[in-house]
Amino acid sequence: MADKTCVVCGRRIEWRKKWERDWDEVRHCGSACRRRGLREVDARLEAAIEGLLDARARAATICPSEAARQVDPGGWRELMEPARMAARRLVEKGTVQIVQGGRVVDPSTAKGPIRLRRSK
């Protein structure tokens, strides 16, 4: 079975025996993402990432914190994980790459500071 991507956090969902009968309906990686769902702020973060990248040179990168600051200048720190989630969803759509040290990394396993750039 092919892996899927969680519609909320953008992480890879690996096939499990317990989902054998329901694999076609699986959309979330776990109960936390199922409860959280997609919110209006998630769409705003995706749009902010796209807008910031559109305003820069093709090869330029941004930090997810820039999108979080644009969406909520006073509460951007609380939006850091949602901004990373938005970036992972954009990776799944094929519009963005997540890089560390100039190299593209797996969005599901990247830890620490990341940068975002347009897909080549």
PDB file of C-alpha atoms in Angstrom:
ATOM      1  CA  MET A   1       0.000   0.000   0.000  1.00  0.00           C
ATOM      2  CA  ALA A   2       1.200   3.490  -0.792  1.00  0.00           C
ATOM      3  CA  ASP A   3       1.733   5.927   2.060  1.00  0.00           C
ATOM      4  CA  LYS A   4      -0.600   8.906   2.383  1.00  0.00           C
ATOM      5  CA  THR A   5      -0.204  12.396   3.767  1.00  0.00           C
ATOM      6  CA  CYS A   6      -2.245  13.762   6.676  1.00  0.00           C
ATOM      7  CA  VAL A   7      -4.548  16.543   5.464  1.00  0.00           C
ATOM      8  CA  VAL A   8      -3.942  18.543   8.664  1.00  0.00           C
ATOM      9  CA  CYS A   9      -0.257  18.273   9.585  1.00  0.00           C
ATOM     10  CA  GLY A  10       1.160  17.157   6.235  1.00  0.00           C
ATOM     11  CA  ARG A  11       3.115  14.259   7.739  1.00  0.00           C
ATOM     12  CA  ARG A  12       3.358  10.867   6.073  1.00  0.00           C
ATOM     13  CA  ILE A  13       0.798   8.268   7.170  1.00  0.00           C
ATOM     14  CA  GLU A  14       2.143   4.752   6.901  1.00  0.00           C
ATOM     15  CA  TRP A  15      -0.224   1.874   6.252  1.00  0.00           C
ATOM     16  CA  ARG A  16      -1.184  -0.156   9.312  1.00  0.00           C
ATOM     17  CA  LYS A  17      -2.944  -3.478   9.573  1.00  0.00           C
ATOM     18  CA  LYS A  18      -5.717  -1.936  11.708  1.00  0.00           C
ATOM     19  CA  TRP A  19      -6.627   0.336   8.767  1.00  0.00           C
ATOM     20  CA  GLU A  20      -6.769  -2.524   6.272  1.00  0.00           C
ATOM     21  CA  ARG A  21     -10.504  -2.209   5.621  1.00  0.00           C
ATOM     22  CA  ASP A  22     -10.609   1.611   5.911  1.00  0.00           C
ATOM     23  CA  TRP A  23      -7.364   2.649   4.161  1.00  0.00           C
ATOM     24  CA  ASP A  24      -9.227   4.541   1.418  1.00  0.00           C
ATOM     25  CA  GLU A  25     -10.972   6.707   4.040  1.00  0.00           C
ATOM     26  CA  VAL A  26      -7.925   7.443   6.223  1.00  0.00           C
ATOM     27  CA  ARG A  27      -7.170  11.189   6.052  1.00  0.00           C
ATOM     28  CA  HIS A  28      -5.571  11.969   9.428  1.00  0.00           C
ATOM     29  CA  CYS A  29      -2.415  10.622  11.040  1.00  0.00           C
ATOM     30  CA  GLY A  30      -4.022  10.406  14.468  1.00  0.00           C
ATOM     31  CA  SER A  31      -6.685  11.619  16.834  1.00  0.00           C
ATOM     32  CA  ALA A  32      -4.991  14.985  17.500  1.00  0.00           C
ATOM     33  CA  CYS A  33      -5.147  15.942  13.824  1.00  0.00           C
ATOM     34  CA  ARG A  34      -8.670  14.564  13.497  1.00  0.00           C
ATOM     35  CA  ARG A  35      -9.798  16.722  16.458  1.00  0.00           C
ATOM     36  CA  ARG A  36      -7.895  19.817  15.327  1.00  0.00           C
ATOM     37  CA  GLY A  37      -9.007  19.753  11.702  1.00  0.00           C
ATOM     38  CA  LEU A  38      -8.157  22.505   9.255  1.00  0.00           C
ATOM     39  CA  ARG A  39      -8.856  26.024  10.461  1.00  0.00           C
ATOM     40  CA  GLU A  40      -9.135  29.403   8.792  1.00  0.00           C
ATOM     41  CA  VAL A  41      -5.690  30.351  10.112  1.00  0.00           C
ATOM     42  CA  ASP A  42      -4.207  27.365   8.256  1.00  0.00           C
ATOM     43  CA  ALA A  43      -5.377  28.754   4.919  1.00  0.00           C
ATOM     44  CA  ARG A  44      -4.025  32.183   5.883  1.00  0.00           C
ATOM     45  CA  LEU A  45      -0.625  30.677   6.723  1.00  0.00           C
ATOM     46  CA  GLU A  46      -0.490  28.828   3.396  1.00  0.00           C
ATOM     47  CA  ALA A  47      -1.390  32.050   1.568  1.00  0.00           C
ATOM     48  CA  ALA A  48       1.243  33.983   3.541  1.00  0.00           C
ATOM     49  CA  ILE A  49       3.939  31.443   2.641  1.00  0.00           C
ATOM     50  CA  GLU A  50       2.941  31.580  -1.032  1.00  0.00           C
ATOM     51  CA  GLY A  51       2.855  35.391  -0.981  1.00  0.00           C
ATOM     52  CA  LEU A  52       6.247  35.737   0.692  1.00  0.00           C
ATOM     53  CA  LEU A  53       7.827  33.327  -1.786  1.00  0.00           C
ATOM     54  CA  ASP A  54       6.165  35.116  -4.726  1.00  0.00           C
ATOM     55  CA  ALA A  55       7.694  38.406  -3.553  1.00  0.00           C
ATOM     56  CA  ARG A  56      11.236  36.974  -3.519  1.00  0.00           C
ATOM     57  CA  ALA A  57      13.666  35.732  -6.108  1.00  0.00           C
ATOM     58  CA  ARG A  58      12.908  32.223  -7.393  1.00  0.00           C
ATOM     59  CA  ALA A  59      15.789  30.610  -5.447  1.00  0.00           C
ATOM     60  CA  ALA A  60      15.251  32.640  -2.251  1.00  0.00           C
ATOM     61  CA  THR A  61      14.092  31.009   0.970  1.00  0.00           C
ATOM     62  CA  ILE A  62      11.905  32.120   3.845  1.00  0.00           C
ATOM     63  CA  CYS A  63      11.523  30.999   7.437  1.00  0.00           C
ATOM     64  CA  PRO A  64       8.068  29.771   8.513  1.00  0.00           C
ATOM     65  CA  SER A  65       8.205  32.410  11.259  1.00  0.00           C
ATOM     66  CA  GLU A  66       7.913  35.122   8.590  1.00  0.00           C
ATOM     67  CA  ALA A  67       4.511  33.749   7.572  1.00  0.00           C
ATOM     68  CA  ALA A  68       3.466  33.403  11.221  1.00  0.00           C
ATOM     69  CA  ARG A  69       4.452  37.036  11.892  1.00  0.00           C
ATOM     70  CA  GLN A  70       2.518  38.202   8.853  1.00  0.00           C
ATOM     71  CA  VAL A  71      -0.642  36.375   9.970  1.00  0.00           C
ATOM     72  CA  ASP A  72      -0.455  37.407  13.651  1.00  0.00           C
ATOM     73  CA  PRO A  73       2.330  39.860  14.587  1.00  0.00           C
ATOM     74  CA  GLY A  74       1.495  39.696  18.298  1.00  0.00           C
ATOM     75  CA  GLY A  75       0.945  35.953  18.640  1.00  0.00           C
ATOM     76  CA  TRP A  76       3.248  34.551  15.981  1.00  0.00           C
ATOM     77  CA  ARG A  77       5.046  32.175  18.350  1.00  0.00           C
ATOM     78  CA  GLU A  78       1.861  30.144  18.843  1.00  0.00           C
ATOM     79  CA  LEU A  79       1.605  29.857  15.055  1.00  0.00           C
ATOM     80  CA  MET A  80       5.047  28.334  14.522  1.00  0.00           C
ATOM     81  CA  GLU A  81       3.898  24.696  14.471  1.00  0.00           C
ATOM     82  CA  PRO A  82       0.809  25.541  12.375  1.00  0.00           C
ATOM     83  CA  ALA A  83       3.174  27.368   9.950  1.00  0.00           C
ATOM     84  CA  ARG A  84       5.354  24.258   9.681  1.00  0.00           C
ATOM     85  CA  MET A  85       2.193  22.212   9.106  1.00  0.00           C
ATOM     86  CA  ALA A  86       1.140  24.612   6.344  1.00  0.00           C
ATOM     87  CA  ALA A  87       4.584  24.243   4.767  1.00  0.00           C
ATOM     88  CA  ARG A  88       4.283  20.445   4.806  1.00  0.00           C
ATOM     89  CA  ARG A  89       0.868  20.654   3.121  1.00  0.00           C
ATOM     90  CA  LEU A  90       2.381  22.879   0.419  1.00  0.00           C
ATOM     91  CA  VAL A  91       5.177  20.337  -0.056  1.00  0.00           C
ATOM     92  CA  GLU A  92       2.493  17.705  -0.652  1.00  0.00           C
ATOM     93  CA  LYS A  93       0.883  20.001  -3.254  1.00  0.00           C
ATOM     94  CA  GLY A  94       4.272  20.283  -4.959  1.00  0.00           C
ATOM     95  CA  THR A  95       4.667  24.067  -4.697  1.00  0.00           C
ATOM     96  CA  VAL A  96       7.235  24.313  -1.875  1.00  0.00           C
ATOM     97  CA  GLN A  97      10.363  22.498  -0.715  1.00  0.00           C
ATOM     98  CA  ILE A  98      11.633  22.319   2.863  1.00  0.00           C
ATOM     99  CA  VAL A  99      15.394  22.760   3.131  1.00  0.00           C
ATOM    100  CA  GLN A 100      17.990  22.524   5.878  1.00  0.00           C
ATOM    101  CA  GLY A 101      21.569  23.492   5.185  1.00  0.00           C
ATOM    102  CA  GLY A 102      20.693  24.082   1.537  1.00  0.00           C
ATOM    103  CA  ARG A 103      19.452  20.505   1.021  1.00  0.00           C
ATOM    104  CA  VAL A 104      15.875  19.352   0.533  1.00  0.00           C
ATOM    105  CA  VAL A 105      14.708  17.283   3.513  1.00  0.00           C
ATOM    106  CA  ASP A 106      11.791  14.959   4.175  1.00  0.00           C
ATOM    107  CA  PRO A 107       9.005  17.152   5.600  1.00  0.00           C
ATOM    108  CA  SER A 108       7.755  14.345   7.854  1.00  0.00           C
ATOM    109  CA  THR A 109      11.066  13.904   9.661  1.00  0.00           C
ATOM    110  CA  ALA A 110      12.702  17.361   9.553  1.00  0.00           C
ATOM    111  CA  LYS A 111      13.676  18.572  13.012  1.00  0.00           C
ATOM    112  CA  GLY A 112      15.061  21.942  13.999  1.00  0.00           C
ATOM    113  CA  PRO A 113      15.196  25.127  11.922  1.00  0.00           C
ATOM    114  CA  ILE A 114      13.863  24.840   8.388  1.00  0.00           C
ATOM    115  CA  ARG A 115      13.669  27.139   5.393  1.00  0.00           C
ATOM    116  CA  LEU A 116      11.096  27.136   2.606  1.00  0.00           C
ATOM    117  CA  ARG A 117      11.640  27.699  -1.101  1.00  0.00           C
ATOM    118  CA  ARG A 118       9.710  27.272  -4.309  1.00  0.00           C
ATOM    119  CA  SER A 119       9.847  23.847  -5.918  1.00  0.00           C
ATOM    120  CA  LYS A 120      12.176  23.697  -8.876  1.00  0.00           C
TER     121      LYS A 120
END
